[in-house]
Amino acid sequence: MDNLENLKVLASLIFPDVAENETVEYLETVFPKRNISENAKVTRMAPSPTGSMHIGNLYGALADERIAHTSANDGVFYLRIEDTDEKREVPGAVEKIIKYLGAFGIEFDEGASEDGDLGAYGPYRQRQRAKIYHIVAKKLLLEGRAYPCFCTEDDLKKIHDEQEAAKENFGYYGKWALHRDMPVEEAIEKIKNGEKFVLRFKSLGNPEKKIDFKDSIQGNLSFPENDQDFVLLKSDGIPTYHFAHVVDDHFMRTTDVVRGEEWLSTLPWHVELWRACGFKMPRFCHTAQVMKLDEETGTKRKMSKRKDPECTLGFYFEKGYPAKSVIEYLMTLLNSNYEQWRSANKDASYRDFQFKSSNMGNSGAMFDLAKFNDVSKNIIASMTADEVYENVREWASENDADFYKLLISDENYAKSFFAIGRGGKKPRKDFACWSEVKDFVSYYYDGLFKVEESFPANVPESDRKAILKDYAEVYSPEDDNSAWFEKVKAISEKYGYTSDMKAFKENPEAFKGSVTDVSNIIRVAVTGRNNSPDLCAVMQVLGKDRVLKRITAFA
Ligand code: GLU
C-alpha cells in the first residue's frame, strides 16, 4: 500500500466518527463567511466554565464587546464555552457568566445562552464540537501535519531528563520527537492493539528563522518559528486549547481574537497551526493583564484572587458598587484617551466613545482601588436622589434586610435625605458604594442613631447645656438657612463664642470659642457626629419632633 492509502487506514482508525464526505470543505459550507458589513468585527469571550469570575474577565469582555459594537451596527460579540476540561467544570457556571456580565450591561449577540445555543455558528460549547475538531485533525493527519504519539508519562519524563542533561530546549520536537517519523503501518498496528495515543502536530518550523507578526495591541512583534510538536488531541479525543481555538475562531468567523497576553508565548505554535490548517488568521489583540501596586512591597504585580478581594467580581456586588462605576473605571484602563474624551463629554454614555484596540495599553493596566472609589463617588454624586434610593434599596434587599425595611418604611423620607447636597456645581461625594450608605445615613433613623463623636472639648458642659436649651426654645422647623444661622449666631454671641470668624482667626485667645463650636454642639446632639451635610437641611428632613427630642436629651 502506498503511504496515502496507509494514512487513510490510520485516519479511519483514529476518526471512526468522521464520514468520507465530512471534510474541511464541507465545514466551510456549513459555517460560511458571515454576511456582515466590511468594517464589522466579530469578537468572542471564551471562558472555561470554572465558576470563577474576576476583574480580568470583565476587562476582557468589555474590550471584546466594545470592539464588536463600535466597529459597525452589525458587529458580533459571542460567547463560547471552553469546557474541554470536564474536571474543572462547575455546575451553573455558564448562567453565572451570563448573569454577572449582564449585571454590568454586557450582553452577547450570539453563542451559549441559558437555554441552549443562539446563532448559526454553533454549537458554542467545545465538548459538543468533537466532530468538527476531528474533521480538521483528520485533514492534518492525511496531509502529514499530524501524527499519533504513543509516549507514556515515563517516556516523556525520560526525554525531559535527557534534554536537561544535554542542556537542550525542553519539549517534544525534532530529534526528540520519538514517534514523529514512525512508519504509518507501525502506528496502525499499535492502535489496533489498543495502545493509548495523543495526536500531535508535526511542526515544520525552524527556530533559526523569525516570524513577523502584527498584533493590534502589542504592535509589531518578531519571534522565532515554532518547532514543537504540541498536542492537538488528547488521548480521549478532546482538543487542547491550541487546536480548539484555531478551529473555533475560524469556523465561528471571529475577525478579532482578543485574549490575555499570557498567550503570547504560544503564539508561534498558533501561527504555524493556522497556516497548516489553511485558514486565514484573524487579527489578534493580546490584552495587558490587570495589575495593582502591592501595598507591602510598593511594586507592580498581577492582581491576585487570593490576595486581593477586589479581584473577584463578587466583591463589587457585595459592596454594592454601581455597574456604571466599574465600567467607567475599566474604560479608563482600557483606552488611553478615554478620560480626555470623558471630560469633553460629561453626560454621554461610554458606548458613544470610539473604542480602538490600538489605544489599548500593552504594559499592564494598573487597577487602583482609591482611584476607582473616586470614580464611583463621582458617578453616585451625579445621580438623582430617586436613583440613589432605588439603588440602595435594591442592594439592601439582597444584603441587609433590616436596612431594607427602614428604607421602604418611608420612601419619601429616605429620598429627602438623599436629596441633600445633590445637584449644583459641587455635589457631595459621600459614598463610593451602597454598603457605605447605611452608616452614613444612620442618624435619620432613631433605631440606628447613636452619638459617635464628642462635643467640642473647649466648651464647658454648663455652656453646652445652656446653648442647647436656648436653641430648643428658638428652633423652628420652618427656618431657612439664613434664619437658622441668625439664631445660632445670636446664641453664640450670648455665651461669648464669636460669630466674627475673621476676628476669631486673628486672635482666638480673645474668645471662648466661635460660632463653629456652637453649631457643632447642635450637630453632635442631632446627628451624633461633628461632620454632616448642611445641618439646617438635615434638621428639616429629621423634622421637629426628632430634632427637639435629641436636643433636649442633652440640654
Ligand atoms: N479559555 C481560554 C481562557 O480562559 C480562552 C482564551 C482565549 O480567549 O482565546 O484563557
Coordinates of C-alpha atoms and ligand atoms in Angstrom, one line a residue:
M1 CA 0.0 0.0 0.0
D2 CA 1.3 3.5 -0.7
N3 CA 1.6 6.0 2.1
L4 CA -1.6 7.8 1.4
E5 CA -3.6 4.6 1.5
N6 CA -1.9 3.8 4.8
L7 CA -2.7 7.2 6.1
K8 CA -6.3 6.7 5.1
V9 CA -6.4 3.5 7.1
L10 CA -4.8 5.2 10.1
A11 CA -7.2 8.2 9.8
S12 CA -10.3 5.9 9.7
L13 CA -9.0 4.1 12.8
I14 CA -8.4 7.3 14.7
F15 CA -11.6 9.0 13.4
P16 CA -14.3 6.4 13.0
D17 CA -16.8 9.2 13.7
V18 CA -15.8 11.1 10.6
A19 CA -17.5 10.1 7.4
E20 CA -15.9 10.3 3.9
N21 CA -17.9 13.3 2.9
E22 CA -17.3 15.2 6.2
T23 CA -14.3 17.3 5.2
V24 CA -13.0 20.8 5.9
E25 CA -14.5 21.9 2.6
Y26 CA -17.8 20.7 3.9
L27 CA -17.4 22.6 7.1
E28 CA -16.6 25.7 5.1
T29 CA -20.1 25.4 3.6
V30 CA -21.8 24.7 6.9
F31 CA -20.2 27.7 8.5
P32 CA -19.8 30.2 5.7
K33 CA -18.3 33.6 5.9
R34 CA -20.6 35.9 7.8
N35 CA -22.8 38.2 5.8
I36 CA -21.8 41.4 7.6
S37 CA -20.5 44.8 6.5
E38 CA -16.9 45.2 5.7
N39 CA -15.9 47.0 8.9
A40 CA -17.9 44.8 11.2
K41 CA -15.8 43.0 13.7
V42 CA -16.6 39.6 15.3
T43 CA -15.2 39.0 18.8
R44 CA -15.8 36.4 21.4
M45 CA -15.4 35.7 25.1
A46 CA -14.2 32.2 25.5
P47 CA -14.2 31.3 29.2
S48 CA -13.8 28.0 30.9
P49 CA -16.9 27.3 33.0
T50 CA -15.0 27.2 36.3
G51 CA -17.4 29.4 38.1
S52 CA -14.8 32.0 39.0
M53 CA -15.3 35.4 37.5
H54 CA -12.7 38.1 38.1
I55 CA -12.0 41.6 37.1
G56 CA -9.7 40.4 34.3
N57 CA -12.6 38.5 32.7
L58 CA -14.8 41.6 32.8
Y59 CA -11.9 43.8 31.5
G60 CA -11.5 41.4 28.5
A61 CA -15.2 41.0 27.9
L62 CA -15.7 44.8 27.9
A63 CA -12.9 45.1 25.4
D64 CA -14.4 42.4 23.2
E65 CA -17.9 43.9 23.4
R66 CA -16.8 47.4 22.7
I67 CA -14.6 46.3 19.7
A68 CA -17.5 44.4 18.2
H69 CA -20.1 47.0 18.8
T70 CA -18.2 50.1 17.9
S71 CA -16.9 48.6 14.7
A72 CA -20.3 48.7 12.9
N73 CA -24.0 48.2 13.6
D74 CA -23.7 44.5 12.7
G75 CA -20.6 43.7 14.7
V76 CA -21.0 40.5 16.6
F77 CA -19.9 39.6 20.2
Y78 CA -20.5 36.0 21.1
L79 CA -20.0 33.6 24.0
R80 CA -18.1 30.4 23.5
I81 CA -17.7 28.0 26.4
E82 CA -14.3 26.3 26.6
D83 CA -15.4 23.3 28.5
T84 CA -12.8 20.8 27.4
D85 CA -11.5 20.3 31.0
E86 CA -14.5 18.5 32.4
K87 CA -12.9 18.1 35.9
R88 CA -12.8 21.9 36.4
E89 CA -16.3 22.5 35.3
V90 CA -18.7 23.9 38.0
P91 CA -22.4 23.5 37.5
G92 CA -24.3 26.7 36.8
A93 CA -21.1 28.4 35.7
V94 CA -22.4 29.4 32.2
E95 CA -25.5 31.0 33.8
K96 CA -23.2 32.8 36.2
I97 CA -21.1 34.2 33.4
I98 CA -24.1 35.5 31.6
K99 CA -25.7 36.9 34.7
Y100 CA -22.6 38.6 36.0
L101 CA -21.7 40.2 32.7
G102 CA -25.4 41.2 32.2
A103 CA -25.3 43.0 35.5
F104 CA -22.5 45.1 34.1
G105 CA -24.6 45.8 30.9
I106 CA -22.6 43.4 28.8
E107 CA -24.8 41.3 26.5
F108 CA -23.9 38.7 24.0
D109 CA -25.4 38.8 20.5
E110 CA -24.8 35.1 19.9
G111 CA -23.5 31.9 21.4
A112 CA -24.0 29.8 24.5
S113 CA -27.1 31.1 26.4
E114 CA -29.0 30.0 29.5
D115 CA -31.4 28.0 27.3
G116 CA -29.1 26.4 24.8
D117 CA -27.3 28.0 21.9
L118 CA -28.2 31.1 19.9
G119 CA -26.8 31.6 16.4
A120 CA -25.8 29.8 13.2
Y121 CA -22.1 29.1 14.1
G122 CA -22.6 26.7 17.0
P123 CA -22.5 24.5 18.9
Y124 CA -20.8 27.1 21.1
R125 CA -19.7 24.6 23.8
Q126 CA -16.5 22.9 22.9
R127 CA -17.5 19.4 24.2
Q128 CA -20.3 19.4 21.7
R129 CA -17.9 20.1 18.8
A130 CA -15.8 16.9 18.9
K131 CA -16.8 16.0 15.3
I132 CA -15.7 19.4 14.0
Y133 CA -12.2 19.1 15.6
H134 CA -11.9 15.6 14.3
I135 CA -12.7 16.6 10.8
V136 CA -9.9 19.2 10.8
A137 CA -7.5 16.8 12.6
K138 CA -8.1 14.2 10.0
K139 CA -7.2 16.6 7.3
L140 CA -3.9 17.4 9.1
L141 CA -3.2 13.7 9.5
L142 CA -3.8 13.0 5.9
E143 CA -1.6 15.9 4.8
G144 CA 1.3 14.7 7.1
R145 CA 0.9 17.5 9.5
A146 CA -0.3 15.4 12.5
Y147 CA 0.6 12.0 13.8
P148 CA -0.2 9.8 16.7
C149 CA 2.2 9.7 19.6
F150 CA 2.3 6.7 21.9
C151 CA 4.7 8.1 24.5
T152 CA 3.8 7.4 28.1
E153 CA 4.4 9.7 31.0
D154 CA 7.6 7.9 31.7
D155 CA 8.8 8.3 28.1
L156 CA 8.2 12.0 28.3
K157 CA 10.0 12.3 31.6
K158 CA 13.0 10.4 30.1
I159 CA 13.1 12.8 27.2
H160 CA 12.9 15.8 29.6
D161 CA 15.8 14.4 31.7
E162 CA 18.0 13.8 28.7
Q163 CA 17.3 17.3 27.4
E164 CA 18.2 18.7 30.8
A165 CA 21.5 16.8 30.8
A166 CA 22.3 17.8 27.3
K167 CA 21.3 21.4 28.1
E168 CA 18.8 21.5 25.2
N169 CA 15.4 23.1 24.9
F170 CA 12.6 21.1 26.5
G171 CA 9.7 19.8 24.7
Y172 CA 8.7 17.3 22.0
Y173 CA 10.4 18.4 18.8
G174 CA 12.8 17.4 16.1
K175 CA 15.1 14.5 17.1
W176 CA 13.4 14.2 20.5
A177 CA 10.0 13.6 18.9
L178 CA 10.1 9.8 19.3
H179 CA 7.1 8.9 17.1
R180 CA 7.2 11.7 14.6
D181 CA 8.7 9.5 11.9
M182 CA 7.2 6.2 12.9
P183 CA 6.1 4.2 9.9
V184 CA 2.4 4.5 9.4
E185 CA 2.0 0.7 9.4
E186 CA 3.5 0.6 12.8
A187 CA 1.1 3.2 14.1
I188 CA -1.8 1.3 12.6
E189 CA -0.6 -1.8 14.4
K190 CA -0.3 -0.1 17.7
I191 CA -3.7 1.4 17.5
K192 CA -5.2 -1.9 16.5
N193 CA -3.5 -3.3 19.6
G194 CA -5.4 -0.7 21.7
E195 CA -2.3 1.3 22.7
K196 CA -3.1 4.8 24.0
F197 CA -2.0 7.8 22.0
V198 CA -2.4 11.5 21.6
L199 CA -2.4 13.3 18.3
R200 CA 0.5 15.7 17.8
F201 CA 1.1 18.5 15.4
K202 CA 4.0 17.9 13.0
S203 CA 5.9 21.1 13.0
L204 CA 8.0 22.1 10.0
G205 CA 9.2 25.3 11.7
N206 CA 12.8 26.4 12.1
P207 CA 13.6 28.4 15.2
E208 CA 16.5 30.0 13.5
K209 CA 14.0 31.8 11.3
K210 CA 11.9 34.7 12.5
I211 CA 8.2 35.4 12.0
D212 CA 7.0 39.0 11.9
F213 CA 3.6 39.4 13.4
K214 CA 1.4 42.4 13.8
D215 CA -0.7 42.5 17.0
S216 CA -3.5 45.1 17.3
I217 CA -2.4 46.0 20.8
Q218 CA 1.2 44.9 21.1
G219 CA 2.2 46.3 17.7
N220 CA 4.9 44.7 15.5
L221 CA 6.3 41.5 17.0
S222 CA 9.0 39.3 15.8
F223 CA 9.7 35.8 17.2
P224 CA 11.4 32.5 16.2
E225 CA 9.3 30.0 14.3
N226 CA 7.8 27.1 16.3
D227 CA 9.4 23.7 16.2
Q228 CA 7.3 22.0 18.9
D229 CA 5.1 19.0 18.0
F230 CA 2.5 20.1 20.5
V231 CA -0.6 18.0 21.3
L232 CA -3.7 18.7 19.2
L233 CA -6.0 16.0 20.6
K234 CA -5.6 14.4 24.0
S235 CA -5.9 10.6 24.3
D236 CA -9.7 10.9 24.8
G237 CA -10.0 12.8 21.6
I238 CA -10.6 16.1 23.3
P239 CA -8.7 19.0 21.8
T240 CA -6.2 21.2 23.5
Y241 CA -6.8 24.9 23.7
H242 CA -4.3 25.5 20.9
F243 CA -6.1 23.4 18.4
A244 CA -9.7 24.2 19.6
H245 CA -9.3 27.9 19.3
V246 CA -7.9 27.7 15.8
V247 CA -10.8 25.5 14.6
D248 CA -13.4 27.5 16.5
D249 CA -12.2 31.0 15.7
H250 CA -12.0 30.0 12.1
F251 CA -15.4 28.4 11.8
M252 CA -17.2 30.9 14.0
R253 CA -15.6 33.5 11.8
T254 CA -14.0 35.6 14.5
T255 CA -12.3 38.6 13.0
D256 CA -10.5 39.8 16.1
V257 CA -9.2 37.4 18.8
V258 CA -9.0 39.4 22.0
R259 CA -7.2 37.4 24.7
G260 CA -4.8 37.8 27.5
E261 CA -1.1 38.4 26.9
E262 CA -0.3 35.1 28.6
W263 CA -1.0 33.5 25.2
L264 CA 1.9 35.4 23.5
S265 CA 4.3 32.7 24.5
T266 CA 2.4 30.1 22.5
L267 CA 1.6 32.4 19.6
P268 CA 4.3 30.9 17.4
W269 CA 2.6 27.5 17.8
H270 CA -0.7 29.0 16.8
V271 CA 0.7 30.9 13.8
E272 CA 2.1 27.6 12.4
L273 CA -1.1 25.8 13.1
W274 CA -3.4 28.4 11.5
R275 CA -1.2 28.1 8.4
A276 CA -1.1 24.3 8.4
C277 CA -4.9 24.2 8.6
G278 CA -5.0 26.5 5.6
F279 CA -7.1 29.1 7.4
K280 CA -6.7 32.8 7.2
M281 CA -5.6 34.2 10.5
P282 CA -7.9 36.7 12.2
R283 CA -6.4 39.9 13.8
F284 CA -5.0 39.2 17.3
C285 CA -5.3 41.6 20.2
H286 CA -3.3 40.4 23.2
T287 CA -4.5 42.5 26.2
A288 CA -2.3 43.6 29.1
Q289 CA -3.0 42.0 32.4
V290 CA -4.8 43.8 35.2
M291 CA -2.1 44.8 37.7
K292 CA -2.0 46.6 41.1
L293 CA 0.5 48.2 43.3
D294 CA 1.4 45.8 46.1
E295 CA 0.8 47.5 49.4
E296 CA 3.6 45.8 51.2
T297 CA 6.4 45.9 48.6
G298 CA 5.3 49.0 46.6
T299 CA 5.9 47.1 43.4
K300 CA 3.6 46.4 40.5
R301 CA 2.2 42.9 40.4
K302 CA -0.6 40.9 38.8
M303 CA -3.9 41.2 40.6
S304 CA -4.5 38.0 42.6
K305 CA -7.7 36.2 43.5
R306 CA -6.1 35.1 46.8
K307 CA -4.6 38.3 48.0
D308 CA -6.9 41.0 46.5
P309 CA -10.7 41.0 47.3
E310 CA -11.3 43.4 44.5
C311 CA -10.1 40.8 42.0
T312 CA -13.3 38.8 42.1
L313 CA -16.5 40.2 40.6
G314 CA -18.4 39.1 43.7
F315 CA -16.7 41.9 45.6
Y316 CA -18.4 44.6 43.5
F317 CA -21.8 43.1 44.1
E318 CA -21.3 42.6 47.8
K319 CA -20.0 46.1 48.3
G320 CA -22.7 47.5 46.1
Y321 CA -20.7 49.4 43.5
P322 CA -22.8 50.7 40.7
A323 CA -22.1 48.7 37.5
K324 CA -21.6 52.1 35.8
S325 CA -18.7 52.9 38.2
V326 CA -16.9 49.7 37.4
I327 CA -17.4 50.1 33.6
E328 CA -16.4 53.7 33.7
Y329 CA -13.2 52.8 35.5
L330 CA -12.4 49.9 33.3
M331 CA -12.9 52.1 30.3
T332 CA -10.2 54.4 31.6
L333 CA -7.9 51.5 32.0
L334 CA -8.7 50.1 28.5
N335 CA -8.3 53.1 26.3
S336 CA -5.7 55.7 26.9
N337 CA -7.8 58.6 25.5
Y338 CA -11.0 57.7 27.4
E339 CA -10.5 60.2 30.3
Q340 CA -9.9 63.0 27.9
W341 CA -13.0 62.1 25.9
R342 CA -15.0 61.9 29.1
S343 CA -14.0 65.4 30.3
A344 CA -15.3 66.8 27.0
N345 CA -18.5 64.6 27.0
K346 CA -19.6 64.5 30.7
D347 CA -23.1 63.2 30.2
A348 CA -22.5 60.9 27.3
S349 CA -22.8 57.1 27.5
Y350 CA -19.5 55.2 27.4
R351 CA -21.0 53.5 24.4
D352 CA -20.6 56.7 22.4
F353 CA -16.8 56.6 22.8
Q354 CA -14.9 55.4 19.7
F355 CA -13.2 52.4 21.2
K356 CA -10.0 51.4 19.5
S357 CA -7.8 48.4 20.2
S358 CA -4.8 50.4 19.0
N359 CA -5.4 52.7 22.0
M360 CA -5.2 49.9 24.5
G361 CA -2.0 49.9 26.6
N362 CA 0.4 47.0 26.3
S363 CA 2.2 47.3 29.6
G364 CA -0.3 46.2 32.3
A365 CA -3.4 48.0 33.4
M366 CA -3.0 49.4 36.9
F367 CA -6.1 48.9 38.9
D368 CA -6.0 51.4 41.8
L369 CA -8.8 50.9 44.3
A370 CA -8.6 54.5 45.6
K371 CA -8.9 55.9 42.1
F372 CA -11.8 53.6 41.4
N373 CA -13.5 54.8 44.6
D374 CA -13.2 58.4 43.4
V375 CA -14.7 57.5 40.0
S376 CA -17.5 55.7 41.8
K377 CA -18.1 58.7 44.1
N378 CA -18.4 61.0 41.1
I379 CA -20.8 58.6 39.4
I380 CA -23.0 58.4 42.5
A381 CA -22.8 62.2 43.0
S382 CA -24.2 62.7 39.5
M383 CA -27.3 60.5 40.3
T384 CA -30.6 61.9 41.4
A385 CA -32.0 61.2 44.9
D386 CA -34.5 58.9 43.3
E387 CA -31.8 56.9 41.5
V388 CA -29.7 56.7 44.7
Y389 CA -32.8 55.5 46.6
E390 CA -33.7 52.8 44.1
N391 CA -30.1 51.5 44.0
V392 CA -29.6 51.4 47.8
R393 CA -33.0 49.8 48.2
E394 CA -32.1 47.1 45.7
W395 CA -28.7 46.5 47.2
A396 CA -30.2 46.3 50.8
S397 CA -33.0 43.9 49.7
E398 CA -30.3 41.4 49.0
N399 CA -27.7 42.3 51.6
D400 CA -29.2 44.0 54.6
A401 CA -32.8 43.1 55.4
D402 CA -33.1 45.5 58.4
F403 CA -31.9 48.5 56.5
Y404 CA -34.2 47.5 53.6
K405 CA -37.2 47.5 55.9
L406 CA -36.3 51.0 57.2
L407 CA -35.8 52.3 53.6
I408 CA -39.2 51.1 52.4
S409 CA -41.0 52.1 55.6
D410 CA -41.0 55.7 54.3
E411 CA -39.8 56.1 50.8
N412 CA -40.2 59.9 50.7
Y413 CA -38.3 60.4 53.9
A414 CA -35.3 58.4 52.5
K415 CA -35.5 60.3 49.2
S416 CA -35.5 63.6 51.0
F417 CA -32.2 62.9 52.9
F418 CA -30.6 61.5 49.8
A419 CA -31.5 64.8 48.1
I420 CA -29.4 66.9 50.5
G421 CA -26.3 68.3 48.7
R422 CA -27.2 66.8 45.4
G423 CA -27.2 68.8 42.1
G424 CA -25.5 72.1 41.8
K425 CA -21.9 72.7 40.8
K426 CA -20.3 70.8 43.7
P427 CA -22.4 67.9 44.7
R428 CA -21.5 65.9 47.8
K429 CA -19.3 62.8 47.3
D430 CA -20.1 60.9 50.4
F431 CA -20.1 57.3 49.3
A432 CA -18.5 55.1 46.7
C433 CA -20.8 52.1 47.1
W434 CA -24.1 51.2 48.5
S435 CA -22.8 49.3 51.5
E436 CA -21.3 52.6 52.8
V437 CA -24.7 54.3 52.9
K438 CA -26.3 52.8 56.0
D439 CA -23.6 54.1 58.2
F440 CA -23.7 57.5 56.6
V441 CA -27.4 58.0 57.0
S442 CA -27.9 56.1 60.2
Y443 CA -28.9 59.1 62.3
Y444 CA -32.0 59.6 60.2
Y445 CA -33.4 56.5 61.9
D446 CA -34.0 56.5 65.7
G447 CA -33.2 52.8 65.9
L448 CA -29.7 53.4 64.4
F449 CA -28.9 56.8 65.9
K450 CA -26.1 57.0 68.4
V451 CA -23.7 59.7 69.5
E452 CA -20.5 58.6 67.9
E453 CA -18.4 61.7 68.3
S454 CA -17.8 64.1 71.2
F455 CA -19.0 67.6 71.7
P456 CA -16.4 70.4 71.2
A457 CA -13.9 69.9 74.0
N458 CA -13.3 73.7 74.6
V459 CA -16.9 74.2 75.6
P460 CA -17.7 73.5 79.2
E461 CA -20.7 71.3 79.9
S462 CA -22.6 74.1 81.5
D463 CA -22.3 76.3 78.4
R464 CA -23.2 73.3 76.2
K465 CA -26.4 72.6 78.1
A466 CA -27.4 76.3 78.2
I467 CA -26.7 76.6 74.5
L468 CA -28.9 73.6 73.6
K469 CA -31.6 74.7 76.0
D470 CA -31.7 78.2 74.4
Y471 CA -31.7 76.7 70.9
A472 CA -34.6 74.4 71.7
E473 CA -36.6 77.4 72.6
V474 CA -35.9 79.4 69.4
Y475 CA -35.8 76.5 67.0
S476 CA -38.4 76.4 64.3
P477 CA -38.7 73.7 61.7
E478 CA -39.7 76.4 59.2
D479 CA -36.3 78.2 59.4
D480 CA -34.5 78.6 56.2
N481 CA -30.7 78.6 56.1
S482 CA -30.3 82.2 57.0
A483 CA -32.9 82.3 59.7
W484 CA -31.3 79.2 61.2
F485 CA -27.9 80.7 61.1
E486 CA -29.0 84.0 62.6
K487 CA -30.4 82.1 65.6
V488 CA -27.2 80.2 66.1
K489 CA -25.1 83.4 65.8
A490 CA -27.2 85.1 68.4
I491 CA -26.8 82.3 70.9
S492 CA -23.1 82.2 70.2
E493 CA -22.6 85.8 71.0
K494 CA -24.7 85.5 74.2
Y495 CA -22.3 82.9 75.6
G496 CA -19.0 84.5 74.3
Y497 CA -18.5 82.4 71.2
T498 CA -17.9 84.9 68.5
S499 CA -19.6 84.9 65.1
D500 CA -16.9 87.1 63.7
M501 CA -14.7 84.4 62.2
K502 CA -12.1 86.9 60.9
A503 CA -11.7 88.3 64.4
F504 CA -11.5 84.8 65.8
K505 CA -8.8 83.7 63.4
E506 CA -6.7 86.7 64.2
N507 CA -7.0 86.4 67.9
P508 CA -8.6 83.2 69.1
E509 CA -7.5 83.8 72.7
A510 CA -9.8 86.7 73.0
F511 CA -12.9 84.4 72.8
K512 CA -14.2 81.2 74.5
G513 CA -14.7 79.9 71.0
S514 CA -16.6 80.6 67.8
V515 CA -19.9 80.1 66.2
T516 CA -18.5 76.9 64.7
D517 CA -18.3 75.4 68.2
V518 CA -22.0 76.2 68.8
S519 CA -23.2 74.8 65.5
N520 CA -21.1 71.7 66.2
I521 CA -22.8 71.3 69.6
I522 CA -26.2 71.2 67.8
R523 CA -24.7 69.0 65.1
V524 CA -23.5 66.4 67.6
A525 CA -26.7 66.4 69.5
V526 CA -28.8 66.0 66.4
T527 CA -26.6 63.7 64.2
G528 CA -24.2 62.2 66.8
R529 CA -21.2 63.4 64.7
N530 CA -19.2 66.5 64.1
N531 CA -19.4 66.2 60.4
S532 CA -22.6 66.1 58.4
P533 CA -24.2 67.6 55.3
D534 CA -25.8 71.0 55.7
L535 CA -27.2 70.9 59.2
C536 CA -30.2 73.1 58.5
A537 CA -31.2 70.8 55.7
V538 CA -30.6 67.7 57.8
M539 CA -32.8 69.1 60.6
Q540 CA -35.6 70.0 58.1
V541 CA -35.6 66.3 57.0
L542 CA -35.4 64.9 60.5
G543 CA -38.5 67.0 61.5
K544 CA -39.5 68.9 64.6
D545 CA -40.1 66.0 66.9
R546 CA -36.9 64.2 66.4
V547 CA -34.8 67.4 66.5
L548 CA -36.3 68.6 69.7
K549 CA -36.1 65.2 71.3
R550 CA -32.4 64.9 70.5
I551 CA -31.5 68.4 71.5
T552 CA -33.4 68.3 74.8
A553 CA -31.8 65.0 75.7
F554 CA -28.5 66.9 76.1
A555 CA -29.9 70.2 77.4
Ligands
GLU1 N1 -10.4 29.6 27.6 C1 -9.3 30.5 27.4 C2 -9.0 31.1 28.7 O1 -9.9 31.2 29.5 C3 -9.6 31.5 26.4 C4 -8.5 32.3 25.8 C5 -9.0 33.0 24.6 O2 -9.7 34.0 24.8 O3 -8.6 32.6 23.5 O4 -7.9 31.6 29.0

